[in-house]
């Protein structure tokens, strides 16, 4: 059997190696359009490769995977984060789980993963062909592949795995649509928010540790730390919100309003009671000098100004109206987002080959027999934390297993 894997990234290599380990007699060729393979793995996790997550902080998979959770729920029964952990440690790569549940190589170096993949590919006899960009797939008795750089030569295979990763442009997926697959239009996910001309940017560098941010007019929200930057807002809560709302804010052309709850307290009565208790205990103290919830002092002064409360006003003088203004500012602070930025160049694509077009148990196409998918080319994407690579390992492993069981 001759198998072609299109795309020499995380999913492509993982699929090829598992395929050869499960069935050594299969001939496997990886085709990569660039001169270098595994380029994204190299830069992943800031060069440290956050290759999976302990999932300890995840209550429901939908929290980590806004798209693809249902498929992955089933798929993780076959190859989970624990299998990933074992797989890499069996290959001699020691791993470490950080306090935030992210898993990295102990060496803190993504090169260790790349060297492992390259060494195993050589040992297992996997052929890796670079600078070959797939241009078309046709099928008669076998799959016939042509490549842009070599369009006179057709290569024939019994099965194909598409592991071409996220594509920001829908045109890159046209050939898959032509083969009968439904395509969910690709849009970016995991980005920061530009909030131009808002004075909040003067507080750049301040981190509010425990916030809830939401897209105004929707029930889409995310919690966690929020970093104020010189262009707007970033940090885990914002990246998560960008992931949960990726499609919606793309429809709005990245012009939308967000509400920030700076103190992670959604119950207005609890918040009001708390502010009243501060006023009772400190009636003669200036509002600027007693900060609720240990909020950063610069942020507190900023919010008081925004609430139009004079900084020398005493807590005892605030009255119901003043307490209400502060309560609103702390829990419902509105900002207008105009545009998106990047987070350390890290982004993923939401969209791609629709999961309606594939068999969840095998990753095989429903419209083309012996055509498989794995990785970010599928309409699966996650928040940051190692979840995206975990999806690539899991889907690649399942496709490899299914190919060997044909
Ligand atoms: C800067 C950055 C940092 C990241 N860090 C992390 C992290 O720490 N943890 C995490 O879980 N996720 C991270 N991600 C996301 C993660 O890297 C991807 O989700 C993952 O690499 C997807 O694997 P893949 O194999 O599907 O795609 P890729 O790794 O993108 O591989 C696809 C390959 O296919 C090739 N290809 C595309 N089209 C063709 C074609 N027509 N013919 C031939 N070859 C083709 C591409 O050149 C590429 O080499 C990061 C992403 C970025 C951009």
mmCIF file of C-alpha atoms in Angstrom, residues 3 5 11 14-16 18-19 22 78-79 159-163 359-364 371-375 378 392-406:
data_model
loop_
_atom_site.group_PDB
_atom_site.id
_atom_site.type_symbol
_atom_site.label_atom_id
_atom_site.label_comp_id
_atom_site.label_asym_id
_atom_site.label_seq_id
_atom_site.Cartn_x
_atom_site.Cartn_y
_atom_site.Cartn_z
ATOM 1 C CA UNK A 3 0.071 6.310 1.323
ATOM 2 C CA UNK A 5 0.448 12.516 3.513
ATOM 3 C CA UNK A 11 -0.413 16.088 12.325
ATOM 4 C CA UNK A 14 2.482 12.096 13.887
ATOM 5 C CA UNK A 15 0.231 10.296 11.412
ATOM 6 C CA UNK A 16 3.158 8.994 9.334
ATOM 7 C CA UNK A 18 2.144 5.958 13.905
ATOM 8 C CA UNK A 19 1.187 4.481 10.563
ATOM 9 C CA UNK A 22 1.361 0.056 13.374
ATOM 10 C CA UNK A 78 -8.911 6.303 21.572
ATOM 11 C CA UNK A 79 -6.015 8.754 22.035
ATOM 12 C CA UNK A 159 -4.807 6.362 0.251
ATOM 13 C CA UNK A 160 -4.253 10.023 1.063
ATOM 14 C CA UNK A 161 -4.185 11.900 4.345
ATOM 15 C CA UNK A 162 -4.686 15.657 4.213
ATOM 16 C CA UNK A 163 -2.820 17.382 7.050
ATOM 17 C CA UNK A 359 -16.469 9.853 9.806
ATOM 18 C CA UNK A 360 -15.734 10.572 13.494
ATOM 19 C CA UNK A 361 -14.415 7.042 14.135
ATOM 20 C CA UNK A 362 -11.828 6.999 11.372
ATOM 21 C CA UNK A 363 -11.265 10.596 10.167
ATOM 22 C CA UNK A 364 -12.093 9.269 6.696
ATOM 23 C CA UNK A 371 -9.091 9.953 1.899
ATOM 24 C CA UNK A 372 -8.385 10.968 5.506
ATOM 25 C CA UNK A 373 -7.971 14.221 7.430
ATOM 26 C CA UNK A 374 -6.109 15.216 10.584
ATOM 27 C CA UNK A 375 -5.116 18.403 12.361
ATOM 28 C CA UNK A 378 -10.507 20.211 10.053
ATOM 29 C CA UNK A 392 -3.565 17.254 15.915
ATOM 30 C CA UNK A 393 -2.031 14.233 17.724
ATOM 31 C CA UNK A 394 -5.437 12.644 18.412
ATOM 32 C CA UNK A 395 -6.916 13.027 14.937
ATOM 33 C CA UNK A 396 -3.626 11.903 13.341
ATOM 34 C CA UNK A 397 -3.421 8.803 15.520
ATOM 35 C CA UNK A 398 -7.025 7.823 14.711
ATOM 36 C CA UNK A 399 -6.462 8.288 10.969
ATOM 37 C CA UNK A 400 -3.263 6.180 11.156
ATOM 38 C CA UNK A 401 -5.067 3.390 12.984
ATOM 39 C CA UNK A 402 -7.981 3.462 10.541
ATOM 40 C CA UNK A 403 -5.670 3.295 7.506
ATOM 41 C CA UNK A 404 -3.930 0.208 8.894
ATOM 42 C CA UNK A 405 -7.277 -1.480 9.554
ATOM 43 C CA UNK A 406 -8.553 -1.159 5.989
#
